[in-house]
Amino acid sequence: MNIRTRNWFYLFAANFWGILNDNFIKHCLVFIAAMWSLPTWLSQSQLIAAISAALVIPYLLFSPLSGKITLLYSKQTIFRICKLAEFPIVMLAFLSFWTESVFLGWLAVLLMGIQSCMYSPSKYGLIRDIGGKEKVNFGSGVFETMAFLAILVGTCLAAYLSDHYNRLLVGGLFFVFALLGCLCCFAIKVKEDKDGITDDFSTTNPIKFIVQSYKYARNFKNLNAGVLGVSVFWLVGGLLQMNLVLHCTHTLAQTNTMAGIVMSIAAIGIALGCTIGGKLGSVFKDKTLIYAGLMSMIICMMLIVVFNPNVYICACLVFVLAFMGGCFEIPCLAMIQKADTGRKNGEMLAYMNLVTFVFVLLGSAIFSLVTHWTNENSLAVFAVTAFICLLTFVCFALRKE
């Protein structure tokens, strides 16, 4: 195994274990904390919303700071320090399960969100350091594939263990996943380009950071377009994740188990789409994959809206939809990595994170409004999501090359 292959392996593995632990802790709380003695003012739905928000809020508040530190320090150093910080966080998480404290569990998820946010630009930046500009499609594809597989495994494992609950086993897995991630992180040995390191970096105010980053990104071809594409992908993904539960249980009258199976099919589809999209990046132009992905997603959703097929055909359409979504995201992510921004690459990745999570919150708002106005009509949500993809297609088609 040569040095590049070894670094690829450890980077992908470190990303997998980190995201797995994030989602495992989060969903263990979602499934298990509901069985604890909750305060009278805290319902199960409020608990789920609070825990989910704990992983999102840090990206909205600290993304500018995470980009800022990549200008001053080695990405590998930032990555390693943050992975070491994961150990006291999982200790706090374990303590929350030992004492059955919802507040300590929420705090642990919040700290995990902050930790993940702080090293996110660094781990994404290492893709180009390892593979060079010509390998960013491949690296981004496998990187995102491992991320979605980690989300799938973490969610399913938490659901299974909630029915066979043993707090020592759950807490032990927190530490095992943190240890594996840390070992992989420290095994990465990359020579980074240190040219251009400066302390003249942008603001940490999130709103000003978005404005400044957008203006700076306009100097580079396709950079803002890539940020838009990645953000739309996560907006659409969030809408579909929420809507699939509603569609399977209400519209198709299926069980929660079936809803979980369809959601797992979607996650597998995205993972495969990211892998194939990364490989196709060396054959087709980025815009070709983007247009094909968006148009395929629109067609799949409109077929569901018009024909409202049974759960099996719906699952097939969801798989194709998710697969083409992965093919759409990877060239968008590659556009950001290919921009010759030097050490500002970390800030641009932080800019991507911040805009992405703004879009994620926007997706939650759209879902709430559409379901409220249509009496929880899941087909209406599919239609609105297809319209968002259509608007994105038009934006990409009209932009200047």
Tab-separated table of N, CA and C in Angstrom, residues 311-379:
chain	number	residue	atom	x	y	z
A	311	VAL	N	-45.795	1.075	-1.645
A	311	VAL	CA	-44.555	1.283	-0.907
A	311	VAL	C	-43.345	0.671	-1.611
A	312	TYR	N	-43.537	-0.414	-2.354
A	312	TYR	CA	-42.404	-1.081	-2.994
A	312	TYR	C	-41.898	-0.285	-4.199
A	313	ILE	N	-42.827	0.194	-5.011
A	313	ILE	CA	-42.426	1.031	-6.143
A	313	ILE	C	-41.881	2.358	-5.637
A	314	CYS	N	-42.505	2.883	-4.578
A	314	CYS	CA	-42.022	4.136	-3.978
A	314	CYS	C	-40.590	3.979	-3.490
A	315	ALA	N	-40.294	2.838	-2.874
A	315	ALA	CA	-38.938	2.591	-2.372
A	315	ALA	C	-37.931	2.566	-3.517
A	316	CYS	N	-38.334	1.992	-4.654
A	316	CYS	CA	-37.451	1.960	-5.829
A	316	CYS	C	-37.193	3.370	-6.349
A	317	LEU	N	-38.263	4.172	-6.413
A	317	LEU	CA	-38.103	5.553	-6.871
A	317	LEU	C	-37.249	6.354	-5.905
A	318	VAL	N	-37.423	6.104	-4.606
A	318	VAL	CA	-36.622	6.796	-3.592
A	318	VAL	C	-35.150	6.430	-3.738
A	319	PHE	N	-34.878	5.159	-4.036
A	319	PHE	CA	-33.490	4.735	-4.233
A	319	PHE	C	-32.857	5.470	-5.411
A	320	VAL	N	-33.568	5.518	-6.545
A	320	VAL	CA	-33.046	6.219	-7.724
A	320	VAL	C	-32.870	7.702	-7.419
A	321	LEU	N	-33.857	8.280	-6.733
A	321	LEU	CA	-33.788	9.684	-6.340
A	321	LEU	C	-32.561	9.958	-5.491
A	322	ALA	N	-32.340	9.103	-4.487
A	322	ALA	CA	-31.193	9.284	-3.594
A	322	ALA	C	-29.875	9.062	-4.335
A	323	PHE	N	-29.840	8.041	-5.190
A	323	PHE	CA	-28.630	7.743	-5.962
A	323	PHE	C	-28.236	8.938	-6.835
A	324	MET	N	-29.203	9.499	-7.549
A	324	MET	CA	-28.910	10.635	-8.416
A	324	MET	C	-28.606	11.886	-7.597
A	325	GLY	N	-29.154	11.948	-6.381
A	325	GLY	CA	-28.788	13.046	-5.486
A	325	GLY	C	-27.317	12.998	-5.124
A	326	GLY	N	-26.802	11.781	-4.869
A	326	GLY	CA	-25.377	11.630	-4.604
A	326	GLY	C	-24.531	12.011	-5.798
A	327	CYS	N	-24.992	11.614	-7.000
A	327	CYS	CA	-24.272	11.993	-8.233
A	327	CYS	C	-24.288	13.505	-8.438
A	328	PHE	N	-25.331	14.163	-7.961
A	328	PHE	CA	-25.431	15.620	-8.068
A	328	PHE	C	-24.500	16.324	-7.077
A	329	GLU	N	-24.409	15.790	-5.850
A	329	GLU	CA	-23.647	16.495	-4.820
A	329	GLU	C	-22.148	16.500	-5.075
A	330	ILE	N	-21.599	15.373	-5.517
A	330	ILE	CA	-20.151	15.224	-5.610
A	330	ILE	C	-19.500	16.249	-6.548
A	331	PRO	N	-20.001	16.473	-7.766
A	331	PRO	CA	-19.385	17.518	-8.601
A	331	PRO	C	-19.514	18.908	-7.996
A	332	CYS	N	-20.565	19.148	-7.236
A	332	CYS	CA	-20.701	20.448	-6.558
A	332	CYS	C	-19.613	20.608	-5.502
A	333	LEU	N	-19.386	19.547	-4.741
A	333	LEU	CA	-18.326	19.571	-3.732
A	333	LEU	C	-16.960	19.695	-4.394
A	334	ALA	N	-16.786	19.028	-5.526
A	334	ALA	CA	-15.512	19.090	-6.246
A	334	ALA	C	-15.237	20.496	-6.771
A	335	MET	N	-16.276	21.232	-7.166
A	335	MET	CA	-16.102	22.609	-7.625
A	335	MET	C	-15.421	23.464	-6.559
A	336	ILE	N	-15.800	23.237	-5.310
A	336	ILE	CA	-15.221	24.009	-4.206
A	336	ILE	C	-13.757	23.625	-4.008
A	337	GLN	N	-13.485	22.322	-4.057
A	337	GLN	CA	-12.130	21.836	-3.836
A	337	GLN	C	-11.187	22.234	-4.969
A	338	LYS	N	-11.719	22.344	-6.196
A	338	LYS	CA	-10.873	22.645	-7.347
A	338	LYS	C	-10.488	24.118	-7.432
A	339	ALA	N	-11.204	24.980	-6.739
A	339	ALA	CA	-10.876	26.407	-6.769
A	339	ALA	C	-9.496	26.630	-6.140
A	340	ASP	N	-8.638	27.364	-6.801
A	340	ASP	CA	-7.275	27.583	-6.320
A	340	ASP	C	-7.250	28.708	-5.286
A	341	THR	N	-7.809	28.415	-4.111
A	341	THR	CA	-7.892	29.425	-3.054
A	341	THR	C	-6.751	29.318	-2.046
A	342	GLY	N	-5.838	28.378	-2.253
A	342	GLY	CA	-4.697	28.238	-1.341
A	342	GLY	C	-5.136	27.941	0.075
A	343	ARG	N	-4.534	28.628	1.042
A	343	ARG	CA	-4.872	28.410	2.442
A	343	ARG	C	-6.264	28.931	2.797
A	344	LYS	N	-6.850	29.728	1.911
A	344	LYS	CA	-8.224	30.179	2.133
A	344	LYS	C	-9.220	29.050	1.865
A	345	ASN	N	-8.718	27.899	1.417
A	345	ASN	CA	-9.605	26.771	1.156
A	345	ASN	C	-10.381	26.372	2.408
A	346	GLY	N	-9.728	26.439	3.557
A	346	GLY	CA	-10.394	26.103	4.810
A	346	GLY	C	-11.564	27.026	5.100
A	347	GLU	N	-11.363	28.325	4.851
A	347	GLU	CA	-12.453	29.270	5.065
A	347	GLU	C	-13.591	29.042	4.083
A	348	MET	N	-13.255	28.670	2.863
A	348	MET	CA	-14.307	28.404	1.881
A	348	MET	C	-15.107	27.156	2.262
A	349	LEU	N	-14.456	26.184	2.836
A	349	LEU	CA	-15.164	25.002	3.302
A	349	LEU	C	-16.030	25.334	4.517
A	350	ALA	N	-15.536	26.236	5.368
A	350	ALA	CA	-16.347	26.695	6.494
A	350	ALA	C	-17.557	27.485	6.003
A	351	TYR	N	-17.337	28.284	4.959
A	351	TYR	CA	-18.427	29.021	4.300
A	351	TYR	C	-19.470	28.040	3.771
A	352	MET	N	-19.014	26.957	3.156
A	352	MET	CA	-19.925	25.921	2.676
A	352	MET	C	-20.722	25.320	3.832
A	353	ASN	N	-20.056	25.008	4.939
A	353	ASN	CA	-20.739	24.436	6.097
A	353	ASN	C	-21.823	25.364	6.621
A	354	LEU	N	-21.484	26.641	6.758
A	354	LEU	CA	-22.423	27.604	7.322
A	354	LEU	C	-23.652	27.751	6.429
A	355	VAL	N	-23.441	27.944	5.127
A	355	VAL	CA	-24.566	28.088	4.204
A	355	VAL	C	-25.388	26.805	4.162
A	356	THR	N	-24.716	25.655	4.204
A	356	THR	CA	-25.421	24.377	4.171
A	356	THR	C	-26.391	24.246	5.334
A	357	PHE	N	-25.943	24.602	6.533
A	357	PHE	CA	-26.818	24.430	7.687
A	357	PHE	C	-27.891	25.508	7.768
A	358	VAL	N	-27.646	26.649	7.149
A	358	VAL	CA	-28.733	27.624	6.986
A	358	VAL	C	-29.813	27.020	6.102
A	359	PHE	N	-29.399	26.336	5.035
A	359	PHE	CA	-30.350	25.679	4.138
A	359	PHE	C	-31.058	24.522	4.832
A	360	VAL	N	-30.360	23.821	5.721
A	360	VAL	CA	-30.984	22.724	6.468
A	360	VAL	C	-32.122	23.263	7.342
A	361	LEU	N	-31.866	24.374	8.025
A	361	LEU	CA	-32.918	25.000	8.833
A	361	LEU	C	-34.048	25.507	7.951
A	362	LEU	N	-33.703	26.040	6.780
A	362	LEU	CA	-34.718	26.491	5.836
A	362	LEU	C	-35.595	25.314	5.398
A	363	GLY	N	-34.976	24.161	5.184
A	363	GLY	CA	-35.730	22.973	4.816
A	363	GLY	C	-36.714	22.568	5.899
A	364	SER	N	-36.287	22.651	7.160
A	364	SER	CA	-37.184	22.334	8.274
A	364	SER	C	-38.376	23.288	8.298
A	365	ALA	N	-38.109	24.576	8.045
A	365	ALA	CA	-39.182	25.564	8.016
A	365	ALA	C	-40.153	25.296	6.870
A	366	ILE	N	-39.612	24.963	5.694
A	366	ILE	CA	-40.460	24.656	4.536
A	366	ILE	C	-41.341	23.448	4.826
A	367	PHE	N	-40.756	22.412	5.423
A	367	PHE	CA	-41.516	21.209	5.754
A	367	PHE	C	-42.652	21.531	6.723
A	368	SER	N	-42.351	22.319	7.748
A	368	SER	CA	-43.370	22.672	8.737
A	368	SER	C	-44.508	23.470	8.106
A	369	LEU	N	-44.152	24.423	7.254
A	369	LEU	CA	-45.174	25.268	6.627
A	369	LEU	C	-46.037	24.471	5.648
A	370	VAL	N	-45.398	23.660	4.800
A	370	VAL	CA	-46.154	22.904	3.800
A	370	VAL	C	-47.091	21.899	4.464
A	371	THR	N	-46.595	21.176	5.456
A	371	THR	CA	-47.445	20.194	6.136
A	371	THR	C	-48.563	20.872	6.917
A	372	HIS	N	-48.291	22.072	7.438
A	372	HIS	CA	-49.329	22.816	8.163
A	372	HIS	C	-50.429	23.294	7.220
A	373	TRP	N	-50.033	23.813	6.066
A	373	TRP	CA	-50.996	24.364	5.111
A	373	TRP	C	-51.766	23.284	4.360
A	374	THR	N	-51.203	22.086	4.241
A	374	THR	CA	-51.845	21.029	3.439
A	374	THR	C	-52.360	19.878	4.292
A	375	ASN	N	-52.447	20.074	5.597
A	375	ASN	CA	-52.936	19.035	6.507
A	375	ASN	C	-52.084	17.767	6.400
A	376	GLU	N	-50.750	17.961	6.481
A	376	GLU	CA	-49.755	16.883	6.479
A	376	GLU	C	-49.842	16.020	5.209
A	377	ASN	N	-49.928	16.686	4.076
A	377	ASN	CA	-49.952	16.000	2.788
A	377	ASN	C	-48.523	15.791	2.307
A	378	SER	N	-48.056	14.551	2.372
A	378	SER	CA	-46.663	14.255	1.993
A	378	SER	C	-46.426	14.451	0.503
A	379	LEU	N	-47.462	14.239	-0.313
A	379	LEU	CA	-47.305	14.429	-1.754
A	379	LEU	C	-47.035	15.895	-2.079
